[in-house]
CSV table of N, CA and C in Angstrom, one decimal:
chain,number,residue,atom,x,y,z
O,10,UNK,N,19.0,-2.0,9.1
O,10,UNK,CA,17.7,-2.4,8.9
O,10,UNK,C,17.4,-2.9,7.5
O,11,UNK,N,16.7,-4.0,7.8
O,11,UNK,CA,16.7,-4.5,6.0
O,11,UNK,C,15.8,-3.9,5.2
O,12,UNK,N,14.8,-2.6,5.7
O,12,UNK,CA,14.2,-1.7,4.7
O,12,UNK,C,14.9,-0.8,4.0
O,13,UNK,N,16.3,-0.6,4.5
O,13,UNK,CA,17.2,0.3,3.8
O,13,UNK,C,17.2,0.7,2.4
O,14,UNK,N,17.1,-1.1,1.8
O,14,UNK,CA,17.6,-1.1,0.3
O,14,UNK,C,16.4,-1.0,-0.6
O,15,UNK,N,14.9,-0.7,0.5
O,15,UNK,CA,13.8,0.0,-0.2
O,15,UNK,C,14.0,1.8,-0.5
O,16,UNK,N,14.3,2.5,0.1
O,16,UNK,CA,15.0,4.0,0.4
O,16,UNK,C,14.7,4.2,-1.2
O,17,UNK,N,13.9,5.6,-1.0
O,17,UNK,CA,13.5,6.3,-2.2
O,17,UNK,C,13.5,5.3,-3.6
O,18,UNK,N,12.5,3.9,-3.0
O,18,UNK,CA,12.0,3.2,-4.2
O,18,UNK,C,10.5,2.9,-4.0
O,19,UNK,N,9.7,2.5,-5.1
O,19,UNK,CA,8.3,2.5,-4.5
O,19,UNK,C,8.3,1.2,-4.3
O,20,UNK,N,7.1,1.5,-3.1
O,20,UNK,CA,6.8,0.1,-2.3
O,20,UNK,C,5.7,-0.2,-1.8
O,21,UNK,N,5.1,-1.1,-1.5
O,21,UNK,CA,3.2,-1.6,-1.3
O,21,UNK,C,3.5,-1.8,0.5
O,22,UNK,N,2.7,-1.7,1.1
O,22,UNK,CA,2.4,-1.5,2.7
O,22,UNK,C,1.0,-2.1,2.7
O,23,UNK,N,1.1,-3.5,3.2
O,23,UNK,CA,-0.6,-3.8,4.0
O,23,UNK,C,-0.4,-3.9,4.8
O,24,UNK,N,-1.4,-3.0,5.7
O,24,UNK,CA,-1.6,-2.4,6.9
O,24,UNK,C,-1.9,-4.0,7.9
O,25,UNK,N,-1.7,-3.4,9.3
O,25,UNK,CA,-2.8,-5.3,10.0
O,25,UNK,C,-4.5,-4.6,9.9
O,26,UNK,N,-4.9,-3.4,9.1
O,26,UNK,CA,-6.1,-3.6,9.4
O,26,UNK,C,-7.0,-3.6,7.9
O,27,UNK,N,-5.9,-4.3,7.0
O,27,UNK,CA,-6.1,-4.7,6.0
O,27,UNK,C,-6.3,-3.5,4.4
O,28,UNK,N,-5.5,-2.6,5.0
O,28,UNK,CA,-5.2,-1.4,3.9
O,28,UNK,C,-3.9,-1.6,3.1
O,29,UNK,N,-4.5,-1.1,1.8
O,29,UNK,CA,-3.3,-1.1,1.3
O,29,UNK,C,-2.3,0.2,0.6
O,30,UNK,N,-1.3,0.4,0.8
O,30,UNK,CA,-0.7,2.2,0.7
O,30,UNK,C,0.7,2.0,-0.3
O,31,UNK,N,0.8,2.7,-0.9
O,31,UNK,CA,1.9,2.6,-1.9
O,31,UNK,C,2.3,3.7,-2.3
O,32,UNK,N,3.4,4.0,-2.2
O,32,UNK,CA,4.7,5.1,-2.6
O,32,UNK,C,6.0,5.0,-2.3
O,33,UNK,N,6.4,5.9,-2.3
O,33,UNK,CA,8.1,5.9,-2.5
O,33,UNK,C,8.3,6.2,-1.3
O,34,UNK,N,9.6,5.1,-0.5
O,34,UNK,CA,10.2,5.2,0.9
O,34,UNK,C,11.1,5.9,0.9
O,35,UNK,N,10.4,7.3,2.2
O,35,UNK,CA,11.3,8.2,2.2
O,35,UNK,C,12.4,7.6,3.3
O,36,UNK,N,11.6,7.3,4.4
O,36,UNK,CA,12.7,7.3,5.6
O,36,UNK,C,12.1,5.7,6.2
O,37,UNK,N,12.3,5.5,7.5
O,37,UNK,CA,12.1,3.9,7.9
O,37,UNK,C,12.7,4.0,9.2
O,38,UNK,N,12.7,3.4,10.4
O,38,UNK,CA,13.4,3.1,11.4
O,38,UNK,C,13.2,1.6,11.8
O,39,UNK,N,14.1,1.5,13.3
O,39,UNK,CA,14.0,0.1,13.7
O,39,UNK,C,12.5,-0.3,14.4
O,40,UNK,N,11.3,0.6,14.3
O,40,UNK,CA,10.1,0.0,14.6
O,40,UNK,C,9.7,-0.1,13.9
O,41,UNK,N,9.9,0.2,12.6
O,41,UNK,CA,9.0,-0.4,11.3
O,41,UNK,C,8.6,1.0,11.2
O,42,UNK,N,8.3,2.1,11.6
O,42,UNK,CA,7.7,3.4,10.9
O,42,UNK,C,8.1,3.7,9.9
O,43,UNK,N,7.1,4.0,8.9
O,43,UNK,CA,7.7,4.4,7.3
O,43,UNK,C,6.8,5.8,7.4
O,44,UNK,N,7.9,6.3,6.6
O,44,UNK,CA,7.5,7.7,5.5
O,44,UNK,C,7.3,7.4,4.4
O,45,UNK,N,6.0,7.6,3.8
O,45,UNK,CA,5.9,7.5,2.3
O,45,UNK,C,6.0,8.6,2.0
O,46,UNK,N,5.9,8.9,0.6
O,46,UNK,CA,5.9,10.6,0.0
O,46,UNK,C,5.2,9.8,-1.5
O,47,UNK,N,4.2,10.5,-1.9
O,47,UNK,CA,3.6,10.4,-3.3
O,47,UNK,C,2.9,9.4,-2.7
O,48,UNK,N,2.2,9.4,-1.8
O,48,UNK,CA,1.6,7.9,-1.4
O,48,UNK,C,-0.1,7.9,-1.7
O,49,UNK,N,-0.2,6.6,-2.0
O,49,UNK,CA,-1.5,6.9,-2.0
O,49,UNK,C,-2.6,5.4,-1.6
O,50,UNK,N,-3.2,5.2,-1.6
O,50,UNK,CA,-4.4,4.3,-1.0
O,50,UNK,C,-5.3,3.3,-1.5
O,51,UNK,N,-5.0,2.5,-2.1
O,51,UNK,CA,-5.7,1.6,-3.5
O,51,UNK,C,-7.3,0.7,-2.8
O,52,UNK,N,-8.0,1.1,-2.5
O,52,UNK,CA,-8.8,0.7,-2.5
O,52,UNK,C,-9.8,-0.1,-3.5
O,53,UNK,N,-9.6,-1.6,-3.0
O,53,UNK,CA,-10.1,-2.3,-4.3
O,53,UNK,C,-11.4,-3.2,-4.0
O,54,UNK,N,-12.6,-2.9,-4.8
O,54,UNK,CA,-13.6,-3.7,-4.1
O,54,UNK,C,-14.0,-4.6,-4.6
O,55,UNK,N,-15.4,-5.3,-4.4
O,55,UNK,CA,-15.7,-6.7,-4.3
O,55,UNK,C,-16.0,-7.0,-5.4
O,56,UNK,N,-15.9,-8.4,-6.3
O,56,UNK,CA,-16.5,-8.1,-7.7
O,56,UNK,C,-18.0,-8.0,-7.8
O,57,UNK,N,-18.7,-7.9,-7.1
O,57,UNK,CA,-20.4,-7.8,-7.1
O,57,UNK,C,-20.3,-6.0,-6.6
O,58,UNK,N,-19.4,-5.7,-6.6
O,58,UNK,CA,-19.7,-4.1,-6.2
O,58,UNK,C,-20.0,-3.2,-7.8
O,59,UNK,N,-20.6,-2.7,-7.9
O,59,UNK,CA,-20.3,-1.9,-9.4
O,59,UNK,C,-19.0,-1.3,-9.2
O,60,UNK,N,-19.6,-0.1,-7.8
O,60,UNK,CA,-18.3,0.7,-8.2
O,60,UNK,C,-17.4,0.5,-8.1
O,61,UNK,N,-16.6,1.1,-9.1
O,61,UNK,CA,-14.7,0.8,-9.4
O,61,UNK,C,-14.1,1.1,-7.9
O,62,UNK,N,-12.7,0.4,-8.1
O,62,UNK,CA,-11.7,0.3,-7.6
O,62,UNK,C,-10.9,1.9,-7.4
O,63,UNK,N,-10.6,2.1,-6.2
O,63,UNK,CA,-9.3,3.6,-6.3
O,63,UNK,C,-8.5,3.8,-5.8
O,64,UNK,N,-7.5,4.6,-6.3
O,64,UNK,CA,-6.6,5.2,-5.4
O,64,UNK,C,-6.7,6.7,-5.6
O,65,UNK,N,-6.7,6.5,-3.6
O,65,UNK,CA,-6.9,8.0,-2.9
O,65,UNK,C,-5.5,8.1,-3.0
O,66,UNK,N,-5.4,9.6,-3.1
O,66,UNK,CA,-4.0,10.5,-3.2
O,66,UNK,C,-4.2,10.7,-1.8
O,67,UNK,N,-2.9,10.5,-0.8
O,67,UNK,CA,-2.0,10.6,0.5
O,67,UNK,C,-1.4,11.9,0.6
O,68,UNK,N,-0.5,11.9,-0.4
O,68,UNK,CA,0.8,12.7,-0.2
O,68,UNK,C,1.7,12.3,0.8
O,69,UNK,N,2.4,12.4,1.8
O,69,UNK,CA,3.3,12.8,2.6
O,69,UNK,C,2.3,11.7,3.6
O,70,UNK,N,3.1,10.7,4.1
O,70,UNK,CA,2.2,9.7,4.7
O,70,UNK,C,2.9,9.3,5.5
O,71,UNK,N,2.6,9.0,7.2
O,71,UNK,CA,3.4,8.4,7.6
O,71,UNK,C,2.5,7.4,8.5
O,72,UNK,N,3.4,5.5,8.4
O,72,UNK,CA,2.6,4.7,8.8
O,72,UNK,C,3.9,4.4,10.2
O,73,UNK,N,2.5,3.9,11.1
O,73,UNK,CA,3.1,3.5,12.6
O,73,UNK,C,3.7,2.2,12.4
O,74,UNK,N,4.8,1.4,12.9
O,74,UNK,CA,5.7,0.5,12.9
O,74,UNK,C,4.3,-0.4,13.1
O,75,UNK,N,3.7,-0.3,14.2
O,75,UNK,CA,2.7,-1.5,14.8
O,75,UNK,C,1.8,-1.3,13.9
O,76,UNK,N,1.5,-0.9,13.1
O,76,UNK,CA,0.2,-0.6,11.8
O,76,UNK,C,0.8,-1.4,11.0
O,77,UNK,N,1.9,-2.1,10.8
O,77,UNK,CA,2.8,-2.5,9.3
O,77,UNK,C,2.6,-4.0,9.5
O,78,UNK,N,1.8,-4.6,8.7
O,78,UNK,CA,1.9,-6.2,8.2
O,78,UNK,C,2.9,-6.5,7.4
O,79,UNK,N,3.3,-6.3,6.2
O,79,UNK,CA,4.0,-6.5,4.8
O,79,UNK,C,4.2,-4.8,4.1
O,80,UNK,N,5.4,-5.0,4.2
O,80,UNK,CA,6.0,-3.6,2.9
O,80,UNK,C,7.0,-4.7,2.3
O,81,UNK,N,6.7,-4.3,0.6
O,81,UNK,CA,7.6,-4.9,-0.6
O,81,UNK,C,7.8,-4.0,-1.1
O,82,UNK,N,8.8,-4.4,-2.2
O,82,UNK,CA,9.1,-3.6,-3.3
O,82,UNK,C,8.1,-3.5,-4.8
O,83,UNK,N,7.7,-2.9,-5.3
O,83,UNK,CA,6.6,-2.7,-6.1
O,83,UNK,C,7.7,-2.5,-7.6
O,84,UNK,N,7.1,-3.5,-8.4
O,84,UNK,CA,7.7,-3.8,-9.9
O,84,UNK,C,7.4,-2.4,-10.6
O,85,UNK,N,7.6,-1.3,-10.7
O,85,UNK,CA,7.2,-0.2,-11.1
O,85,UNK,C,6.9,-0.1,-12.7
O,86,UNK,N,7.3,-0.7,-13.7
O,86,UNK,CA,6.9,-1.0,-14.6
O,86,UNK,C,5.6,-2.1,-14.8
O,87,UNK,N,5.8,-3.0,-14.1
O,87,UNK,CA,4.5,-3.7,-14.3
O,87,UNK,C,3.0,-2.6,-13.6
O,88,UNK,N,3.3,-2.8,-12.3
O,88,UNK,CA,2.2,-1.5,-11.9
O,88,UNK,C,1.9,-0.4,-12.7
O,89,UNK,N,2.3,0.0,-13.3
O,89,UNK,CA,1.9,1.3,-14.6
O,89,UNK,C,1.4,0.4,-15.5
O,90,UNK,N,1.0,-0.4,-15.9
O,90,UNK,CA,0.6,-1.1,-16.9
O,90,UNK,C,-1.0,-1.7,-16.2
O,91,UNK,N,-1.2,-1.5,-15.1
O,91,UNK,CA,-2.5,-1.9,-14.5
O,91,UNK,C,-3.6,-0.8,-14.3
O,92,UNK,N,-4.2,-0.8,-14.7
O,92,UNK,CA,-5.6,-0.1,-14.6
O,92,UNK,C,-6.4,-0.6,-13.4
O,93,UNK,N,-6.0,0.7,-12.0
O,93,UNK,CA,-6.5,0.3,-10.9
O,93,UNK,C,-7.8,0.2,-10.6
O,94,UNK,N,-8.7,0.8,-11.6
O,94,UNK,CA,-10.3,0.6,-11.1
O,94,UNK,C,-10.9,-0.2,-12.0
O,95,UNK,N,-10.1,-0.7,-12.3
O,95,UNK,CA,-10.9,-2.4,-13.2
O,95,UNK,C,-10.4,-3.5,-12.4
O,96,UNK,N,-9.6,-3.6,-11.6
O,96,UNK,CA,-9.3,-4.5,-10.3
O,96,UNK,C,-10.5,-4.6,-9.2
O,97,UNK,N,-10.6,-5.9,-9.3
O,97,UNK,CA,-11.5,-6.7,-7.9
O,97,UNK,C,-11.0,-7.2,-7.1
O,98,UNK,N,-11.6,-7.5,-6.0
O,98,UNK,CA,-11.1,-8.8,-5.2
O,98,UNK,C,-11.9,-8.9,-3.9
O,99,UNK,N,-11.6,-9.6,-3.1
O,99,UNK,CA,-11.9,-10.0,-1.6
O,99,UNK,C,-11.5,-9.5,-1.2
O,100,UNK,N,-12.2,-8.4,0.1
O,100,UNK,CA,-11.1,-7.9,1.3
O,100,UNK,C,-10.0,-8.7,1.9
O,101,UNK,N,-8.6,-8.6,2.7
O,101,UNK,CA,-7.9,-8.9,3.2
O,101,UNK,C,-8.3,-9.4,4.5
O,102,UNK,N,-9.0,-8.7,5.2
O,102,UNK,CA,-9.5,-8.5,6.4
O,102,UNK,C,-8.2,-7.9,7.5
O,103,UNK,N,-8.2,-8.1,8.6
O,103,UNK,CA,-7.7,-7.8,9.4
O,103,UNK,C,-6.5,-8.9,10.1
O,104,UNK,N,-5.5,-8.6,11.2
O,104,UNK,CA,-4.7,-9.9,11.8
O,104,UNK,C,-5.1,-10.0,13.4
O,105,UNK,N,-5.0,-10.8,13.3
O,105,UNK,CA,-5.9,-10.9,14.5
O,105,UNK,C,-4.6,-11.4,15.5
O,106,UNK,N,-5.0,-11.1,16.8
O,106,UNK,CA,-3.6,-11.2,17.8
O,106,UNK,C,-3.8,-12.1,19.0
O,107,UNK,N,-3.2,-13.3,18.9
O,107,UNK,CA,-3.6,-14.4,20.1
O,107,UNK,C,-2.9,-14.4,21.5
């Protein structure tokens, strides 16, 4: 499976319902189910929102194969260098199924 060579590295997961989750891949199969561990939930809001941007602590996470839009590998040195609740943006929204 080509997530293999993500295995106990950190990695970003957008959901299809437009979430985004990030931690270290424990395990993986051929439907796409991931195990995160250290995972957590970056919620980033609108720039007309006051309140800041966050990330909810997970822990031990596990996402359904059919819940998985995109998992990457996450630049772990750049990411430590971001300050997640001074980040804005537009929601993703959702994928829609024809």
């Amino acid at each position: 499976m080509a997530l293999n060579v993500y295995l106990n590295k950190k990695v970003s997961v957008l959901t299809t319902d437009g979430r985004t989750m990030v931690g270290m891949l424990l395990s993986c199969d051929n439907s796409m189910n991931l195990v995160l561990t250290d995972a957590v939930e970056r919620i980033i809001r609108p720039h007309d929102e006051e309140i800041p941007s966050e990330e909810v602590p997970l822990g031990v996470y596990i996402i359904r194969g059919d819940n998985v839009a995109v998992c990457g590998r996450v630049d772990e040195e750049l990411d430590s260098q971001i300050n997640w609740e001074k980040v804005h943006g537009e929601p993703i929204g959702t994928t829609k199924h024809a």
